[in-house]
mmCIF file of C-alpha atoms in Angstrom:
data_model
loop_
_atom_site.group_PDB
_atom_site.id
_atom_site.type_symbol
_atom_site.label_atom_id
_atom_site.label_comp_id
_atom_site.label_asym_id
_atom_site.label_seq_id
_atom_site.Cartn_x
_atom_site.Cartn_y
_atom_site.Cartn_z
ATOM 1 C CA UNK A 23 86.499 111.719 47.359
ATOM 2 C CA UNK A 24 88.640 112.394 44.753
ATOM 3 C CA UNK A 25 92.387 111.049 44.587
ATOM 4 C CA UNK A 26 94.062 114.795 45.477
ATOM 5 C CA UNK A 27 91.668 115.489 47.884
ATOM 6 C CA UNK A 28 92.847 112.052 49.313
ATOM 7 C CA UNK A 29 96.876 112.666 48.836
ATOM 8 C CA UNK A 30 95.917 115.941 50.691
ATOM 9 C CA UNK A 31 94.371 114.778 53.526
ATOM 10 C CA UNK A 32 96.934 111.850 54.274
ATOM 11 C CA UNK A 33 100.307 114.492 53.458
ATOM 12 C CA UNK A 34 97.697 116.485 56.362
ATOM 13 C CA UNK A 35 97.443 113.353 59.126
ATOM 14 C CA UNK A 36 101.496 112.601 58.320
ATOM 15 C CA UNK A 37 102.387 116.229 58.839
ATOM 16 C CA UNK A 38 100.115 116.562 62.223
ATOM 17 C CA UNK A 39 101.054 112.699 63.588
ATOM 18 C CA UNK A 40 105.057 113.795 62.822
ATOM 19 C CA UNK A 41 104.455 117.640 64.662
ATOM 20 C CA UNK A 42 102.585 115.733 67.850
ATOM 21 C CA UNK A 43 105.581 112.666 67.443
ATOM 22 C CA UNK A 44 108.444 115.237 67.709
ATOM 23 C CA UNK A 45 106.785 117.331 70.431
ATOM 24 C CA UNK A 46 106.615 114.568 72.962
ATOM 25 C CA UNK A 47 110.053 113.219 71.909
ATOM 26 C CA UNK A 48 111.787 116.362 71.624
ATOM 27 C CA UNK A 49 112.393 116.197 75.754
ATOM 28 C CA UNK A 50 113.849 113.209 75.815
ATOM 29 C CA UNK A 51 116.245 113.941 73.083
ATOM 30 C CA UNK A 52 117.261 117.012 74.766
ATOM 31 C CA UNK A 53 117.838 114.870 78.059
ATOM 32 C CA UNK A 54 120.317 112.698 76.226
ATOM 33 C CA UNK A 55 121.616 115.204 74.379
ATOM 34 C CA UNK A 56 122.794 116.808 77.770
ATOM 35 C CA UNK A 57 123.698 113.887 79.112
ATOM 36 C CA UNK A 58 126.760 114.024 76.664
ATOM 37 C CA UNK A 59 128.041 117.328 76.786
ATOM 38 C CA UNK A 60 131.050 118.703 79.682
ATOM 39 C CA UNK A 61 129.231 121.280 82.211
ATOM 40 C CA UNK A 62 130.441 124.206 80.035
ATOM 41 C CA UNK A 63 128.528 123.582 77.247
ATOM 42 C CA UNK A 64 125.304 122.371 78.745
ATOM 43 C CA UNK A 65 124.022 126.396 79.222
ATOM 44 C CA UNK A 66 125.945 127.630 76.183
ATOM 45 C CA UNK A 67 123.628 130.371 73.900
ATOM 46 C CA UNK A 68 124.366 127.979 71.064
ATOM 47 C CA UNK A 69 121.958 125.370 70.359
ATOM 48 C CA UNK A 70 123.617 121.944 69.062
ATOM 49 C CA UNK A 71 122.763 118.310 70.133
ATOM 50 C CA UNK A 72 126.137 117.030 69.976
ATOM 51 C CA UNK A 73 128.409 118.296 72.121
ATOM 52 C CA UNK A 74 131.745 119.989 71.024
ATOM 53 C CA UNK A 75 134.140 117.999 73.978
ATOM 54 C CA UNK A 76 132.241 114.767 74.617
ATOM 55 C CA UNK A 77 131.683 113.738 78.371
ATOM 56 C CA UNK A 78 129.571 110.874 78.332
ATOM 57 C CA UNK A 79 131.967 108.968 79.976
ATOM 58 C CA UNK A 80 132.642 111.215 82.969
ATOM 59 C CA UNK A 81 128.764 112.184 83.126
ATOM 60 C CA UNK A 82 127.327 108.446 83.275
ATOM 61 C CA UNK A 83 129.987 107.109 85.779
ATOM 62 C CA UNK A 84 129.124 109.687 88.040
ATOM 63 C CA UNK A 85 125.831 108.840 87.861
ATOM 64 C CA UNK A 86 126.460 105.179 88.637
ATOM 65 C CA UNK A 87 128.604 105.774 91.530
ATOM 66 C CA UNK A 88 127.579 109.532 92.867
ATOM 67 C CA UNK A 89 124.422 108.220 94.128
ATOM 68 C CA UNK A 90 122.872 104.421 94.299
ATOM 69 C CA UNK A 91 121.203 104.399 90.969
ATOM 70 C CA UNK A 92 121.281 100.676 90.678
ATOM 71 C CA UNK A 93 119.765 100.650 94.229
ATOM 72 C CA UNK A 94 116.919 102.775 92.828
ATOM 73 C CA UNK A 95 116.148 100.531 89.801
ATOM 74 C CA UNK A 96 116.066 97.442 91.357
ATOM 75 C CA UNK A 97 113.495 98.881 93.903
ATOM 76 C CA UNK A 98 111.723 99.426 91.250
ATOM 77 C CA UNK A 99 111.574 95.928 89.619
ATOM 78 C CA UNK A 100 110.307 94.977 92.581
ATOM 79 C CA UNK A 101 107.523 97.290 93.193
ATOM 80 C CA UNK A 102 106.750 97.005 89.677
ATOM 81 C CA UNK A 103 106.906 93.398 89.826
ATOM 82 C CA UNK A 104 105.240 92.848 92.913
ATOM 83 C CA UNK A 105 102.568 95.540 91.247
ATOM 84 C CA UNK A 106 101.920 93.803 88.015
ATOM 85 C CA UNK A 107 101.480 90.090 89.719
ATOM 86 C CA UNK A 108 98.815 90.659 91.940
ATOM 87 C CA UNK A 109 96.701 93.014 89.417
ATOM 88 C CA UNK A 110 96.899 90.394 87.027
ATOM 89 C CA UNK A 111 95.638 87.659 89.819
ATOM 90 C CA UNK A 112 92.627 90.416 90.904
ATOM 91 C CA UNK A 113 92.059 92.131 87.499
ATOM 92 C CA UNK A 114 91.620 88.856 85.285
ATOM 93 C CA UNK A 115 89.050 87.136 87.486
ATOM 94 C CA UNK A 116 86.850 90.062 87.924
ATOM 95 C CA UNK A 117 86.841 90.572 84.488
ATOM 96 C CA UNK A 118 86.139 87.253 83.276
ATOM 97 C CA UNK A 119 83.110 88.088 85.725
ATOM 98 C CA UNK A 120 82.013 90.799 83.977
ATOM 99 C CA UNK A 121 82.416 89.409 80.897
ATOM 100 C CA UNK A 122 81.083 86.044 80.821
ATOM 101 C CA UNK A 123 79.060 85.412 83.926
ATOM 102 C CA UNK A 124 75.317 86.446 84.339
ATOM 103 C CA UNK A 125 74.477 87.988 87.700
ATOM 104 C CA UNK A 126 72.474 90.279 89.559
ATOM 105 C CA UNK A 127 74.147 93.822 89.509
ATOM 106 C CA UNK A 128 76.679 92.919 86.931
ATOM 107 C CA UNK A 129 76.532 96.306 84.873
ATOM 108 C CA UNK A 130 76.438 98.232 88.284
ATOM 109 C CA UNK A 131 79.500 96.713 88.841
ATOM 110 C CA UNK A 132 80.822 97.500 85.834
ATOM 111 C CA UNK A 133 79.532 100.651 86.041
ATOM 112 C CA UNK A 134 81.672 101.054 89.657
ATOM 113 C CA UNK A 135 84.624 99.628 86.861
ATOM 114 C CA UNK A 136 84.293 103.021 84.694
ATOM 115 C CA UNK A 137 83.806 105.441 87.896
ATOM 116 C CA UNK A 138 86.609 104.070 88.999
ATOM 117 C CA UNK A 139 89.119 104.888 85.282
ATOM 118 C CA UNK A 140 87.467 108.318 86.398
ATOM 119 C CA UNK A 141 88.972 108.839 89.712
ATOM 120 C CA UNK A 142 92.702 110.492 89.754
ATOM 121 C CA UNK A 143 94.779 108.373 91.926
ATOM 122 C CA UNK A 144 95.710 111.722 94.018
ATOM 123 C CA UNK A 145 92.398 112.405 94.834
ATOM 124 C CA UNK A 146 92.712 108.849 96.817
ATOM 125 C CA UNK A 147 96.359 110.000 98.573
ATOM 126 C CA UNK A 148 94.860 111.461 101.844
ATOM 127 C CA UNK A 149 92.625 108.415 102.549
ATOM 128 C CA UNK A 150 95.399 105.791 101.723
ATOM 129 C CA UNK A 151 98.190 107.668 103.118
ATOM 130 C CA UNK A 152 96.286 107.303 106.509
ATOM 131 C CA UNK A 153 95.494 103.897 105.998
ATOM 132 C CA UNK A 154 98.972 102.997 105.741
ATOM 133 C CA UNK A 155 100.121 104.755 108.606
ATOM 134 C CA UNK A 156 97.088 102.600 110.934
ATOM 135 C CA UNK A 157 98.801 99.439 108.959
ATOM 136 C CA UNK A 158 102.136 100.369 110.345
ATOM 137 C CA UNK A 159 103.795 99.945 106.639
ATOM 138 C CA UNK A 160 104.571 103.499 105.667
ATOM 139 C CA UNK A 161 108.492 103.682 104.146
ATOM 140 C CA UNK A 162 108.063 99.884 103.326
ATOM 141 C CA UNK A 163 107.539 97.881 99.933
ATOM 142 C CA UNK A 164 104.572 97.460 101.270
ATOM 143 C CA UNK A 165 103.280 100.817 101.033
ATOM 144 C CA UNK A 166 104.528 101.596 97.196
ATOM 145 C CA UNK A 167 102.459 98.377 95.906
ATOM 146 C CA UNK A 168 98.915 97.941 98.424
ATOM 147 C CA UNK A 169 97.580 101.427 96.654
ATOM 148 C CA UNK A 170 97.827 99.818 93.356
ATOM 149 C CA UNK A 171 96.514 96.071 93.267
ATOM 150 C CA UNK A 172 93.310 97.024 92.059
ATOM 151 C CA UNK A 173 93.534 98.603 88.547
ATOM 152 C CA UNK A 174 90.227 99.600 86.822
ATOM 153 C CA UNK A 175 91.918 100.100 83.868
ATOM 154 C CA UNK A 176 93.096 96.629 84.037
ATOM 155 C CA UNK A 177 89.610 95.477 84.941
ATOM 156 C CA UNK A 178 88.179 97.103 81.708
ATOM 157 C CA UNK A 179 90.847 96.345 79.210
ATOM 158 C CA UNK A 180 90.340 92.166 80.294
ATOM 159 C CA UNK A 181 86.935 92.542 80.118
ATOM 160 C CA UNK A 182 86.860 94.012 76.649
ATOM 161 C CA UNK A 183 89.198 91.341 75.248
ATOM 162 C CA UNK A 184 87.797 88.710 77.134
ATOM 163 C CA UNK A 185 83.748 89.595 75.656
ATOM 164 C CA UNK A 186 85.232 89.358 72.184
ATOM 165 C CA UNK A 187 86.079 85.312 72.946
ATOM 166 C CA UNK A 188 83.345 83.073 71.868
ATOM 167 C CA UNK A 189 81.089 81.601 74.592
ATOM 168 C CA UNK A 190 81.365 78.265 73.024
ATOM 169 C CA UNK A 191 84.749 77.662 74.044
ATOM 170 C CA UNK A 192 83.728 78.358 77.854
ATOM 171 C CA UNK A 193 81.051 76.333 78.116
ATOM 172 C CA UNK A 194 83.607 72.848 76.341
ATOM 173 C CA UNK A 195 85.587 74.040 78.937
ATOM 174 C CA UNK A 196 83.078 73.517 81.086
ATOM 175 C CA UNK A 197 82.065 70.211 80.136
ATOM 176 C CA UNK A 198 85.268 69.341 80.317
ATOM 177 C CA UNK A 199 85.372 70.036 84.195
ATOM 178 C CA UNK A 200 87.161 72.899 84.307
ATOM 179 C CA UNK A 201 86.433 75.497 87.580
ATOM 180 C CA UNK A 202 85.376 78.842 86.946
ATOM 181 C CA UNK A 203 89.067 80.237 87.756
ATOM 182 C CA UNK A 204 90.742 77.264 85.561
ATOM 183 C CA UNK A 205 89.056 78.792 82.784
ATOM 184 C CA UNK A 206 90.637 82.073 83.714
ATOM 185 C CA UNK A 207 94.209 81.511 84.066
ATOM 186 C CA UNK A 208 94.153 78.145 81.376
ATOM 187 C CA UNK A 209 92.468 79.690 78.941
ATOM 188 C CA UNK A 210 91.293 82.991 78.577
ATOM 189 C CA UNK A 211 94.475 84.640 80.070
ATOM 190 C CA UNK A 212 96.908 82.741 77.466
ATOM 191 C CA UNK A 213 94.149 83.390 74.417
ATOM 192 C CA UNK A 214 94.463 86.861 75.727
ATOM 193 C CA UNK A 215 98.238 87.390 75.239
ATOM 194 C CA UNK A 216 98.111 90.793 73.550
ATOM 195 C CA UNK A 217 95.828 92.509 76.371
ATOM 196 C CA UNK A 218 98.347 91.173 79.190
ATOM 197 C CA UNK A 219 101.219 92.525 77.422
ATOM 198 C CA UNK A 220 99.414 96.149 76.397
ATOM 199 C CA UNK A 221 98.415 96.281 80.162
ATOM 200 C CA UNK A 222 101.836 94.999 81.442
ATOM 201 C CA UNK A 223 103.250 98.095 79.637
ATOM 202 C CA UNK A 224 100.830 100.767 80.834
ATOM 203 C CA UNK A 225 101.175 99.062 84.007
ATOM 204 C CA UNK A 226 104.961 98.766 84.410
ATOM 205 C CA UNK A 227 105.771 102.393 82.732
ATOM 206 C CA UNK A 228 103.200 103.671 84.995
ATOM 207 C CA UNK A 229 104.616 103.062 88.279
ATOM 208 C CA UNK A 230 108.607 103.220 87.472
ATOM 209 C CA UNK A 231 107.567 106.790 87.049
ATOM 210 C CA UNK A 232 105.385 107.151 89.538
ATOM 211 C CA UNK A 233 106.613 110.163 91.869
ATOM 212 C CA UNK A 234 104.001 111.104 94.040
ATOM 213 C CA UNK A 235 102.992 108.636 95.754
ATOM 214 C CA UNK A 236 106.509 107.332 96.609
ATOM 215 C CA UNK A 237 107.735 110.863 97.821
ATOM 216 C CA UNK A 238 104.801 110.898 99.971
ATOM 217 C CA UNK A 239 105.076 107.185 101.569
ATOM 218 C CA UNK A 240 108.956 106.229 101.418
ATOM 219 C CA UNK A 241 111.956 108.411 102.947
ATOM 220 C CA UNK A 242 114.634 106.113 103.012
ATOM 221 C CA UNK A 243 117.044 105.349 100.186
ATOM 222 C CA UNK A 244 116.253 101.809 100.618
ATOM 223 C CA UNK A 245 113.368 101.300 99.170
ATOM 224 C CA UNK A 246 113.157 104.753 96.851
ATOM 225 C CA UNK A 247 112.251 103.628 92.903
ATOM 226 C CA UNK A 248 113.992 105.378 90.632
ATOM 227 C CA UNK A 249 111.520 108.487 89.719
ATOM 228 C CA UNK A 250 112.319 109.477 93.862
ATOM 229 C CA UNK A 251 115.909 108.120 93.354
ATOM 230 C CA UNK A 252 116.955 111.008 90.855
ATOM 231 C CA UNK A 253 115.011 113.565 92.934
ATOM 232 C CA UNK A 254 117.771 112.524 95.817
ATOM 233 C CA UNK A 255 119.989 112.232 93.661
ATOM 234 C CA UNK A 256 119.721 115.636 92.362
ATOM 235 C CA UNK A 257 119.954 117.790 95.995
ATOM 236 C CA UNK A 258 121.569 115.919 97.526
ATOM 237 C CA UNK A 259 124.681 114.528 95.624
ATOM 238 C CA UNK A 260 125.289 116.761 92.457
ATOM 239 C CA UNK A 261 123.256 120.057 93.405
ATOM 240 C CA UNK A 262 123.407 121.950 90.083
ATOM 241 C CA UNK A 263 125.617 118.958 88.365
ATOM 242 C CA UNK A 264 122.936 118.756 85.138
ATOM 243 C CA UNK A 265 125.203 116.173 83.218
ATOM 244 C CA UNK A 266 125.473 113.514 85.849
ATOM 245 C CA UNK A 267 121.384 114.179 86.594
ATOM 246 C CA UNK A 268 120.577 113.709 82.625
ATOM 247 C CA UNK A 269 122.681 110.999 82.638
ATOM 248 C CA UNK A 270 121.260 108.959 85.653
ATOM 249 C CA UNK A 271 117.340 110.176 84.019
ATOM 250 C CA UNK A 272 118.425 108.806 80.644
ATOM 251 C CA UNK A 273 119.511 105.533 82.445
ATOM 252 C CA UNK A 274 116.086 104.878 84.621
ATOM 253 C CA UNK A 275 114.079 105.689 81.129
ATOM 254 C CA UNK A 276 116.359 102.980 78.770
ATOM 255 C CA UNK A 277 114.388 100.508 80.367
ATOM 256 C CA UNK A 278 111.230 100.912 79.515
ATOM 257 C CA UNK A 279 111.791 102.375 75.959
ATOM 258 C CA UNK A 280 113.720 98.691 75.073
ATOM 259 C CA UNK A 281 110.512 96.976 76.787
ATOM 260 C CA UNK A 282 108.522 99.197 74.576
ATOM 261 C CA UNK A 283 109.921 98.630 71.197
ATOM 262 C CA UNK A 284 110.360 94.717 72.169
ATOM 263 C CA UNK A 285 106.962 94.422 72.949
ATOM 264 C CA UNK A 286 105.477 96.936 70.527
ATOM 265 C CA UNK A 287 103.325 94.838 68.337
ATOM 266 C CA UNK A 288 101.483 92.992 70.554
ATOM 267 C CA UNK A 289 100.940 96.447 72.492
ATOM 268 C CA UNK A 290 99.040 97.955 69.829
ATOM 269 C CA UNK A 291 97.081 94.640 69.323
ATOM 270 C CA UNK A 292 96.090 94.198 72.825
ATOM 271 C CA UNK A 293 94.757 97.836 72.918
ATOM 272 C CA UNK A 294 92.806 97.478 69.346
ATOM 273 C CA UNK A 295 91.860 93.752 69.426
ATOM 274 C CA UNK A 296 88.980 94.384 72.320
ATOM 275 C CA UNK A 297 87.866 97.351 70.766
ATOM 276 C CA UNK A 298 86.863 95.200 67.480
ATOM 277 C CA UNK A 299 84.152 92.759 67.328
#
């Protein structure tokens, strides 16, 4: 390949990667951009992102006190929380399973893993939403975090980062005295760092904007996260009030996008390393 044809085909990925970049962040701009601007201007026939008469002010203490935002967000630390904690404890020991134990049926069970990353989780609302209901914990914590212990995705992701640690260091372990599950949480989980923070993202962002299954399971403000939080917020506080609404969406995203970018190397490293071998 010849050095033009290379310059060519790298000005090609930059101009496609920057077109794809600025579609999916073009929304969220907007959303801020609103978020800023008096009611006036936010339908003008003018296009600008800044706004001529600045409201932020106005816009994002409405949203603080119009509705319970805070309320909202710290439901869902908890569910998310709550969420994260006990996929970790299920995910990383049936992982280390698959990945480092010989037994009968292990690649079936594996092979449940995949069927499983295949299933939409609203194909599963009917049966669960029942199941709930016979539990007796519908509009409870409860009912936002049992769906979700279990994450296939989880399962796989440990599994792949966990095959590409050498057997060697098992079996000293072994030696050594170590159970089965010491192994896991003493040593593969902290050698595996990068995967538990990749998956704590996917994991986290996931379910703080989850809306589906909340507006199905949870009708009282108490224990609404904040993707059902805004939707309440919306009707039933500012109606057709778009600034406060941007401003309160802008708030429950901030979150996660300074998670993100804190976290962002060892993101992209947990979801490359157990792909390479």
């Amino acid at each position: 390949m010849t050095s033009h044809v290379k310059i060519l085909a790298g000005a090609l990925r930059h101009a496609i990667l920057l077109t794809t970049g600025s579609l999916v962040l073009a929304p969220f701009v907007w959303m801020v951009s609103l978020s800023l601007k008096p009611p006036a201007e936010l339908f003008s026939s003018s296009f600008t992102l800044l706004p001529e008469h600045w409201f932020a002010v106005e816009n994002y203490t409405k949203a603080l006190t119009a509705a319970p935002l805070p309320r909202f967000m710290l439901n869902g630390v908890i569910v998310c929380a709550a969420i994260l904690l006990l996929q970790i404890i299920i995910c990383a020991p049936a992982a280390y399973a698959l990945a480092k134990i010989r037994f009968a049926g292990r690649q079936a069970f594996f092979g449940l893993v995949l069927i499983g990353l295949l299933i939409p989780h609203q194909v599963l609302a009917l049966p669960l939403f029942i199941l709930c209901y016979w539990l007796g914990i519908l509009n409870t914590y409860a009912a936002l975090i049992f769906p979700f212990v279990v994450s296939p995705f989880g399962i796989f992701l440990f599994r792949q980062f966990f095959m590409s640690i050498p057997d060697d260091i098992i079996h000293a372990a072994r030696l050594d005295g170590l159970s089965e599950l010491s192994i896991v949480w003493r040593i593969m989980l902290p050698m595996s760092l990068p995967a538990v923070i990749a998956f704590s993202i996917v994991s986290v962002v996931s379910h703080w904007n989850d809306l589906f299954w909340p507006l199905l399971v949870v009708h009282s403000q108490e224990f609404m996260p904040p993707s059902l939080g805004i939707v309440t917020f919306a009707n039933a506080e500012t109606g057709n009030d778009y600034g406060p609404l941007m401003a309160g969406a802008s708030l429950v995203v901030a979150p996660l996008v300074i998670c993100f970018f804190a976290a962002q190397r060892w993101f992209i490293d947990g979801l490359t390393a157990g792909s390479v071998k």
